[in-house]
mmCIF file with all atom_site columns, C-alpha atoms in Angstrom:
data_model
loop_
_atom_site.group_PDB
_atom_site.id
_atom_site.type_symbol
_atom_site.label_atom_id
_atom_site.label_alt_id
_atom_site.label_comp_id
_atom_site.label_asym_id
_atom_site.label_entity_id
_atom_site.label_seq_id
_atom_site.pdbx_PDB_ins_code
_atom_site.Cartn_x
_atom_site.Cartn_y
_atom_site.Cartn_z
_atom_site.occupancy
_atom_site.B_iso_or_equiv
_atom_site.pdbx_formal_charge
_atom_site.auth_seq_id
_atom_site.auth_comp_id
_atom_site.auth_asym_id
_atom_site.auth_atom_id
_atom_site.pdbx_PDB_model_num
ATOM 1   C CA . LEU A 1 1   ? 81.904 164.708 -139.110 1.00 75.00 ? 1   LEU A CA 1
ATOM 2   C CA . PHE A 1 2   ? 80.922 167.638 -136.897 1.00 78.00 ? 2   PHE A CA 1
ATOM 3   C CA . ALA A 1 3   ? 81.833 170.176 -139.573 1.00 76.00 ? 3   ALA A CA 1
ATOM 4   C CA . LEU A 1 4   ? 79.962 168.127 -142.176 1.00 74.00 ? 4   LEU A CA 1
ATOM 5   C CA . SER A 1 5   ? 76.892 168.053 -139.925 1.00 75.00 ? 5   SER A CA 1
ATOM 6   C CA . GLY A 1 6   ? 76.990 171.846 -139.827 1.00 74.00 ? 6   GLY A CA 1
ATOM 7   C CA . ALA A 1 7   ? 77.293 172.030 -143.603 1.00 70.00 ? 7   ALA A CA 1
ATOM 8   C CA . VAL A 1 8   ? 74.329 169.667 -144.032 1.00 70.00 ? 8   VAL A CA 1
ATOM 9   C CA . GLY A 1 9   ? 72.315 171.738 -141.574 1.00 66.00 ? 9   GLY A CA 1
ATOM 10  C CA . ARG A 1 10  ? 73.052 174.979 -143.407 1.00 67.00 ? 10  ARG A CA 1
ATOM 11  C CA . GLY A 1 11  ? 71.811 173.921 -146.790 1.00 63.00 ? 11  GLY A CA 1
ATOM 12  C CA . PRO A 1 12  ? 72.634 172.252 -150.085 1.00 57.00 ? 12  PRO A CA 1
ATOM 13  C CA . LEU A 1 13  ? 75.998 170.533 -150.217 1.00 54.00 ? 13  LEU A CA 1
ATOM 14  C CA . LEU A 1 14  ? 76.238 171.173 -153.925 1.00 48.00 ? 14  LEU A CA 1
ATOM 15  C CA . ASP A 1 15  ? 77.149 174.779 -153.159 1.00 53.00 ? 15  ASP A CA 1
ATOM 16  C CA . ALA A 1 16  ? 80.966 175.119 -153.254 1.00 52.00 ? 16  ALA A CA 1
ATOM 17  C CA . GLY A 1 17  ? 80.867 177.441 -150.226 1.00 55.00 ? 17  GLY A CA 1
ATOM 18  C CA . ALA A 1 18  ? 79.405 174.664 -148.069 1.00 49.00 ? 18  ALA A CA 1
ATOM 19  C CA . TYR A 1 19  ? 82.714 172.794 -148.109 1.00 48.00 ? 19  TYR A CA 1
ATOM 20  C CA . GLU A 1 20  ? 84.760 175.859 -147.227 1.00 54.00 ? 20  GLU A CA 1
ATOM 21  C CA . ALA A 1 21  ? 82.492 176.583 -144.253 1.00 51.00 ? 21  ALA A CA 1
ATOM 22  C CA . ALA A 1 22  ? 82.644 172.919 -143.227 1.00 51.00 ? 22  ALA A CA 1
ATOM 23  C CA . SER A 1 23  ? 86.385 173.026 -142.595 1.00 58.00 ? 23  SER A CA 1
ATOM 24  C CA . ALA A 1 24  ? 86.057 174.848 -139.263 1.00 70.00 ? 24  ALA A CA 1
ATOM 25  C CA . ILE A 1 25  ? 84.616 173.274 -136.130 1.00 79.00 ? 25  ILE A CA 1
ATOM 26  C CA . ASP A 1 26  ? 82.661 175.384 -133.670 1.00 83.00 ? 26  ASP A CA 1
ATOM 27  C CA . GLU A 1 27  ? 84.372 174.020 -130.550 1.00 88.00 ? 27  GLU A CA 1
ATOM 28  C CA . ASP A 1 28  ? 81.884 175.668 -128.186 1.00 90.00 ? 28  ASP A CA 1
ATOM 29  C CA . ALA A 1 29  ? 78.972 173.972 -129.946 1.00 89.00 ? 29  ALA A CA 1
ATOM 30  C CA . ALA A 1 30  ? 80.869 170.679 -130.006 1.00 90.00 ? 30  ALA A CA 1
ATOM 31  C CA . ARG A 1 31  ? 81.656 170.838 -126.302 1.00 93.00 ? 31  ARG A CA 1
ATOM 32  C CA . ALA A 1 32  ? 78.022 171.762 -125.551 1.00 92.00 ? 32  ALA A CA 1
ATOM 33  C CA . LEU A 1 33  ? 76.870 168.642 -127.399 1.00 90.00 ? 33  LEU A CA 1
ATOM 34  C CA . VAL A 1 34  ? 79.323 166.493 -125.432 1.00 93.00 ? 34  VAL A CA 1
ATOM 35  C CA . ALA A 1 35  ? 78.117 168.135 -122.194 1.00 93.00 ? 35  ALA A CA 1
ATOM 36  C CA . ALA A 1 36  ? 74.506 167.310 -123.125 1.00 91.00 ? 36  ALA A CA 1
ATOM 37  C CA . LEU A 1 37  ? 75.491 163.687 -123.585 1.00 90.00 ? 37  LEU A CA 1
ATOM 38  C CA . GLY A 1 38  ? 77.309 163.716 -120.238 1.00 91.00 ? 38  GLY A CA 1
ATOM 39  C CA . ALA A 1 39  ? 74.234 165.052 -118.486 1.00 90.00 ? 39  ALA A CA 1
ATOM 40  C CA . ARG A 1 40  ? 72.026 162.326 -119.963 1.00 87.00 ? 40  ARG A CA 1
ATOM 41  C CA . VAL A 1 41  ? 74.511 159.566 -119.172 1.00 87.00 ? 41  VAL A CA 1
ATOM 42  C CA . ALA A 1 42  ? 74.700 160.813 -115.573 1.00 87.00 ? 42  ALA A CA 1
ATOM 43  C CA . GLU A 1 43  ? 70.883 160.564 -115.349 1.00 84.00 ? 43  GLU A CA 1
ATOM 44  C CA . TRP A 1 44  ? 70.767 157.066 -116.831 1.00 80.00 ? 44  TRP A CA 1
ATOM 45  C CA . ARG A 1 45  ? 73.689 155.721 -114.832 1.00 81.00 ? 45  ARG A CA 1
ATOM 46  C CA . GLU A 1 46  ? 71.957 155.742 -111.450 1.00 80.00 ? 46  GLU A CA 1
ATOM 47  C CA . PRO A 1 47  ? 68.910 153.650 -112.403 1.00 82.00 ? 47  PRO A CA 1
ATOM 48  C CA . LEU A 1 48  ? 71.197 151.159 -114.170 1.00 78.00 ? 48  LEU A CA 1
ATOM 49  C CA . ALA A 1 49  ? 73.283 150.743 -111.033 1.00 77.00 ? 49  ALA A CA 1
ATOM 50  C CA . ALA A 1 50  ? 70.228 149.442 -109.193 1.00 82.00 ? 50  ALA A CA 1
ATOM 51  C CA . PHE A 1 51  ? 69.985 146.264 -111.266 1.00 84.00 ? 51  PHE A CA 1
ATOM 52  C CA . ARG A 1 52  ? 73.362 145.798 -112.972 1.00 84.00 ? 52  ARG A CA 1
ATOM 53  C CA . ALA A 1 53  ? 76.440 144.326 -111.356 1.00 85.00 ? 53  ALA A CA 1
ATOM 54  C CA . GLU A 1 54  ? 79.405 146.624 -110.817 1.00 84.00 ? 54  GLU A CA 1
ATOM 55  C CA . VAL A 1 55  ? 81.415 144.686 -113.430 1.00 87.00 ? 55  VAL A CA 1
ATOM 56  C CA . ASP A 1 56  ? 78.611 144.805 -116.028 1.00 86.00 ? 56  ASP A CA 1
ATOM 57  C CA . LEU A 1 57  ? 79.997 146.214 -119.278 1.00 87.00 ? 57  LEU A CA 1
ATOM 58  C CA . THR A 1 58  ? 77.133 148.646 -119.864 1.00 84.00 ? 58  THR A CA 1
ATOM 59  C CA . ARG A 1 59  ? 77.454 150.074 -116.373 1.00 86.00 ? 59  ARG A CA 1
ATOM 60  C CA . ARG A 1 60  ? 81.258 150.331 -116.572 1.00 90.00 ? 60  ARG A CA 1
ATOM 61  C CA . ALA A 1 61  ? 81.187 151.743 -120.096 1.00 90.00 ? 61  ALA A CA 1
ATOM 62  C CA . LEU A 1 62  ? 78.715 154.457 -119.082 1.00 90.00 ? 62  LEU A CA 1
ATOM 63  C CA . ASP A 1 63  ? 81.117 155.418 -116.282 1.00 91.00 ? 63  ASP A CA 1
ATOM 64  C CA . TRP A 1 64  ? 83.967 155.570 -118.808 1.00 93.00 ? 64  TRP A CA 1
ATOM 65  C CA . LEU A 1 65  ? 81.886 157.662 -121.214 1.00 93.00 ? 65  LEU A CA 1
ATOM 66  C CA . LEU A 1 66  ? 80.939 160.045 -118.440 1.00 92.00 ? 66  LEU A CA 1
ATOM 67  C CA . ALA A 1 67  ? 84.587 160.420 -117.434 1.00 94.00 ? 67  ALA A CA 1
ATOM 68  C CA . ALA A 1 68  ? 85.543 161.025 -121.085 1.00 95.00 ? 68  ALA A CA 1
ATOM 69  C CA . ALA A 1 69  ? 82.797 163.635 -121.490 1.00 95.00 ? 69  ALA A CA 1
ATOM 70  C CA . ASP A 1 70  ? 83.946 165.371 -118.287 1.00 95.00 ? 70  ASP A CA 1
ATOM 71  C CA . ARG A 1 71  ? 87.537 165.356 -119.554 1.00 95.00 ? 71  ARG A CA 1
ATOM 72  C CA . ILE A 1 72  ? 86.439 166.950 -122.836 1.00 95.00 ? 72  ILE A CA 1
ATOM 73  C CA . GLY A 1 73  ? 84.514 169.566 -120.857 1.00 94.00 ? 73  GLY A CA 1
ATOM 74  C CA . ARG A 1 74  ? 87.632 170.449 -118.848 1.00 94.00 ? 74  ARG A CA 1
ATOM 75  C CA . GLU A 1 75  ? 90.364 170.055 -121.478 1.00 94.00 ? 75  GLU A CA 1
ATOM 76  C CA . GLY A 1 76  ? 88.630 170.605 -124.814 1.00 93.00 ? 76  GLY A CA 1
ATOM 77  C CA . LEU A 1 77  ? 88.277 168.313 -127.787 1.00 93.00 ? 77  LEU A CA 1
ATOM 78  C CA . PRO A 1 78  ? 90.938 165.614 -127.889 1.00 94.00 ? 78  PRO A CA 1
ATOM 79  C CA . PRO A 1 79  ? 93.471 165.812 -130.710 1.00 92.00 ? 79  PRO A CA 1
ATOM 80  C CA . ALA A 1 80  ? 93.313 163.447 -133.638 1.00 91.00 ? 80  ALA A CA 1
ATOM 81  C CA . PRO A 1 81  ? 95.537 160.384 -133.497 1.00 93.00 ? 81  PRO A CA 1
ATOM 82  C CA . ALA A 1 82  ? 98.928 160.678 -135.163 1.00 94.00 ? 82  ALA A CA 1
ATOM 83  C CA . ALA A 1 83  ? 98.848 160.391 -138.941 1.00 93.00 ? 83  ALA A CA 1
ATOM 84  C CA . GLY A 1 84  ? 99.609 156.858 -140.067 1.00 94.00 ? 84  GLY A CA 1
ATOM 85  C CA . SER A 1 85  ? 98.823 155.352 -136.653 1.00 95.00 ? 85  SER A CA 1
ATOM 86  C CA . ARG A 1 86  ? 96.460 152.442 -136.118 1.00 94.00 ? 86  ARG A CA 1
ATOM 87  C CA . GLY A 1 87  ? 94.072 154.803 -134.330 1.00 92.00 ? 87  GLY A CA 1
ATOM 88  C CA . ALA A 1 88  ? 94.052 157.157 -137.321 1.00 93.00 ? 88  ALA A CA 1
ATOM 89  C CA . ALA A 1 89  ? 93.277 154.275 -139.677 1.00 94.00 ? 89  ALA A CA 1
ATOM 90  C CA . ILE A 1 90  ? 90.395 153.084 -137.465 1.00 93.00 ? 90  ILE A CA 1
ATOM 91  C CA . GLU A 1 91  ? 88.969 156.614 -137.259 1.00 91.00 ? 91  GLU A CA 1
ATOM 92  C CA . ALA A 1 92  ? 89.325 157.161 -141.009 1.00 90.00 ? 92  ALA A CA 1
ATOM 93  C CA . PHE A 1 93  ? 87.380 153.973 -141.681 1.00 90.00 ? 93  PHE A CA 1
ATOM 94  C CA . TYR A 1 94  ? 84.697 155.028 -139.195 1.00 87.00 ? 94  TYR A CA 1
ATOM 95  C CA . VAL A 1 95  ? 84.361 158.492 -140.742 1.00 83.00 ? 95  VAL A CA 1
ATOM 96  C CA . ARG A 1 96  ? 84.185 157.083 -144.294 1.00 83.00 ? 96  ARG A CA 1
ATOM 97  C CA . SER A 1 97  ? 81.561 154.593 -143.142 1.00 81.00 ? 97  SER A CA 1
ATOM 98  C CA . ALA A 1 98  ? 79.460 157.316 -141.514 1.00 76.00 ? 98  ALA A CA 1
ATOM 99  C CA . ALA A 1 99  ? 79.828 159.762 -144.390 1.00 70.00 ? 99  ALA A CA 1
ATOM 100 C CA . TRP A 1 100 ? 79.131 157.295 -147.185 1.00 71.00 ? 100 TRP A CA 1
ATOM 101 C CA . SER A 1 101 ? 76.834 154.748 -145.586 1.00 67.00 ? 101 SER A CA 1
ATOM 102 C CA . SER A 1 102 ? 73.204 154.283 -146.348 1.00 59.00 ? 102 SER A CA 1
ATOM 103 C CA . ARG A 1 103 ? 70.982 156.866 -144.677 1.00 56.00 ? 103 ARG A CA 1
ATOM 104 C CA . ASP A 1 104 ? 69.328 154.029 -142.724 1.00 57.00 ? 104 ASP A CA 1
ATOM 105 C CA . ALA A 1 105 ? 72.682 153.087 -141.155 1.00 59.00 ? 105 ALA A CA 1
ATOM 106 C CA . LEU A 1 106 ? 72.782 156.411 -139.309 1.00 62.00 ? 106 LEU A CA 1
ATOM 107 C CA . GLY A 1 107 ? 69.495 155.749 -137.545 1.00 69.00 ? 107 GLY A CA 1
ATOM 108 C CA . PRO A 1 108 ? 66.330 157.811 -137.200 1.00 69.00 ? 108 PRO A CA 1
ATOM 109 C CA . LEU A 1 109 ? 67.983 161.147 -136.416 1.00 74.00 ? 109 LEU A CA 1
ATOM 110 C CA . PRO A 1 110 ? 68.069 163.904 -139.035 1.00 75.00 ? 110 PRO A CA 1
ATOM 111 C CA . LEU A 1 111 ? 71.251 163.598 -141.116 1.00 76.00 ? 111 LEU A CA 1
ATOM 112 C CA . ALA A 1 112 ? 72.924 166.720 -139.701 1.00 77.00 ? 112 ALA A CA 1
ATOM 113 C CA . THR A 1 113 ? 72.253 165.556 -136.139 1.00 83.00 ? 113 THR A CA 1
ATOM 114 C CA . ALA A 1 114 ? 73.344 161.973 -136.838 1.00 84.00 ? 114 ALA A CA 1
ATOM 115 C CA . LEU A 1 115 ? 76.692 163.182 -138.206 1.00 84.00 ? 115 LEU A CA 1
ATOM 116 C CA . ALA A 1 116 ? 77.228 165.412 -135.159 1.00 87.00 ? 116 ALA A CA 1
ATOM 117 C CA . VAL A 1 117 ? 76.483 162.479 -132.847 1.00 89.00 ? 117 VAL A CA 1
ATOM 118 C CA . ARG A 1 118 ? 79.031 160.394 -134.770 1.00 90.00 ? 118 ARG A CA 1
ATOM 119 C CA . ALA A 1 119 ? 81.575 163.157 -134.129 1.00 90.00 ? 119 ALA A CA 1
ATOM 120 C CA . VAL A 1 120 ? 80.770 162.998 -130.412 1.00 92.00 ? 120 VAL A CA 1
ATOM 121 C CA . ARG A 1 121 ? 81.408 159.261 -130.516 1.00 93.00 ? 121 ARG A CA 1
ATOM 122 C CA . VAL A 1 122 ? 84.833 159.837 -132.082 1.00 94.00 ? 122 VAL A CA 1
ATOM 123 C CA . TRP A 1 123 ? 85.765 162.483 -129.488 1.00 94.00 ? 123 TRP A CA 1
ATOM 124 C CA . LEU A 1 124 ? 84.674 160.218 -126.639 1.00 95.00 ? 124 LEU A CA 1
ATOM 125 C CA . ALA A 1 125 ? 86.760 157.386 -128.073 1.00 95.00 ? 125 ALA A CA 1
ATOM 126 C CA . ARG A 1 126 ? 89.769 159.701 -128.335 1.00 95.00 ? 126 ARG A CA 1
ATOM 127 C CA . ALA A 1 127 ? 89.305 160.816 -124.733 1.00 95.00 ? 127 ALA A CA 1
ATOM 128 C CA . LEU A 1 128 ? 88.997 157.190 -123.629 1.00 94.00 ? 128 LEU A CA 1
ATOM 129 C CA . ALA A 1 129 ? 92.132 156.243 -125.556 1.00 93.00 ? 129 ALA A CA 1
ATOM 130 C CA . ALA A 1 130 ? 94.056 159.086 -123.921 1.00 92.00 ? 130 ALA A CA 1
ATOM 131 C CA . GLN A 1 131 ? 93.341 157.679 -120.449 1.00 91.00 ? 131 GLN A CA 1
ATOM 132 C CA . ALA A 1 132 ? 92.368 154.122 -121.236 1.00 88.00 ? 132 ALA A CA 1
ATOM 133 C CA . PRO A 1 133 ? 90.813 152.001 -118.499 1.00 90.00 ? 133 PRO A CA 1
ATOM 134 C CA . SER A 1 134 ? 92.838 148.893 -117.656 1.00 91.00 ? 134 SER A CA 1
ATOM 135 C CA . ASP A 1 135 ? 89.804 146.733 -118.440 1.00 92.00 ? 135 ASP A CA 1
ATOM 136 C CA . PRO A 1 136 ? 90.525 144.751 -121.636 1.00 92.00 ? 136 PRO A CA 1
ATOM 137 C CA . ARG A 1 137 ? 86.951 145.422 -122.803 1.00 90.00 ? 137 ARG A CA 1
ATOM 138 C CA . ALA A 1 138 ? 88.066 149.026 -123.394 1.00 91.00 ? 138 ALA A CA 1
ATOM 139 C CA . ALA A 1 139 ? 90.987 148.036 -125.633 1.00 92.00 ? 139 ALA A CA 1
ATOM 140 C CA . GLU A 1 140 ? 89.243 149.391 -128.751 1.00 94.00 ? 140 GLU A CA 1
ATOM 141 C CA . PRO A 1 141 ? 87.655 152.670 -127.591 1.00 94.00 ? 141 PRO A CA 1
ATOM 142 C CA . LEU A 1 142 ? 85.774 153.516 -130.783 1.00 94.00 ? 142 LEU A CA 1
ATOM 143 C CA . ALA A 1 143 ? 84.232 150.042 -130.988 1.00 92.00 ? 143 ALA A CA 1
ATOM 144 C CA . LEU A 1 144 ? 83.299 150.259 -127.298 1.00 93.00 ? 144 LEU A CA 1
ATOM 145 C CA . VAL A 1 145 ? 81.675 153.677 -127.724 1.00 93.00 ? 145 VAL A CA 1
ATOM 146 C CA . GLU A 1 146 ? 79.762 152.480 -130.775 1.00 90.00 ? 146 GLU A CA 1
ATOM 147 C CA . VAL A 1 147 ? 78.467 149.377 -128.989 1.00 89.00 ? 147 VAL A CA 1
ATOM 148 C CA . VAL A 1 148 ? 77.424 151.279 -125.876 1.00 89.00 ? 148 VAL A CA 1
ATOM 149 C CA . PHE A 1 149 ? 75.653 153.982 -127.886 1.00 87.00 ? 149 PHE A CA 1
ATOM 150 C CA . ARG A 1 150 ? 73.682 151.324 -129.737 1.00 85.00 ? 150 ARG A CA 1
ATOM 151 C CA . ALA A 1 151 ? 73.001 149.078 -126.739 1.00 81.00 ? 151 ALA A CA 1
ATOM 152 C CA . ALA A 1 152 ? 71.944 151.874 -124.394 1.00 82.00 ? 152 ALA A CA 1
ATOM 153 C CA . GLY A 1 153 ? 70.155 153.996 -127.010 1.00 82.00 ? 153 GLY A CA 1
ATOM 154 C CA . LEU A 1 154 ? 72.390 156.970 -126.248 1.00 84.00 ? 154 LEU A CA 1
ATOM 155 C CA . ASP A 1 155 ? 71.511 158.766 -129.498 1.00 80.00 ? 155 ASP A CA 1
ATOM 156 C CA . ALA A 1 156 ? 68.336 159.787 -127.649 1.00 77.00 ? 156 ALA A CA 1
ATOM 157 C CA . PHE A 1 157 ? 70.340 162.398 -125.731 1.00 79.00 ? 157 PHE A CA 1
ATOM 158 C CA . VAL A 1 158 ? 69.971 164.832 -128.631 1.00 79.00 ? 158 VAL A CA 1
ATOM 159 C CA . SER A 1 159 ? 66.203 164.634 -128.643 1.00 70.00 ? 159 SER A CA 1
ATOM 160 C CA . THR A 1 160 ? 65.727 165.605 -125.000 1.00 54.00 ? 160 THR A CA 1
#
């Protein structure tokens, strides 16, 4: 998704060279985008703590996302799940859905940005899965990340 966002941002996807260039991920740019999300989540977390209970899912999930973003900052992008695993199947479905869905399903962001944000969501879910919280609400990391992004309006981090 991140490589595809770069290809979309560079120009027409009908050019055969766009797909060759899309195969490589600029890890520095990817980690910078994750760091930007982490900074915004850190800002939003404090005001939420004032009126949400400590066990509130939004509050806990923002803590988990922040920890996952910090882990990515320290350790790099998490590896993909093993081929043929349940996690790989879930991610493949998510990527197909993002890549082939209606433009409206990706929200109001420009297409290249929306695809990059979807990549961030996948990396956060991978980082969460690698050190999963014991809370059963975190049992499906990609679903959790998706719900929290939508509920808390986290896509806004790219427009600040």
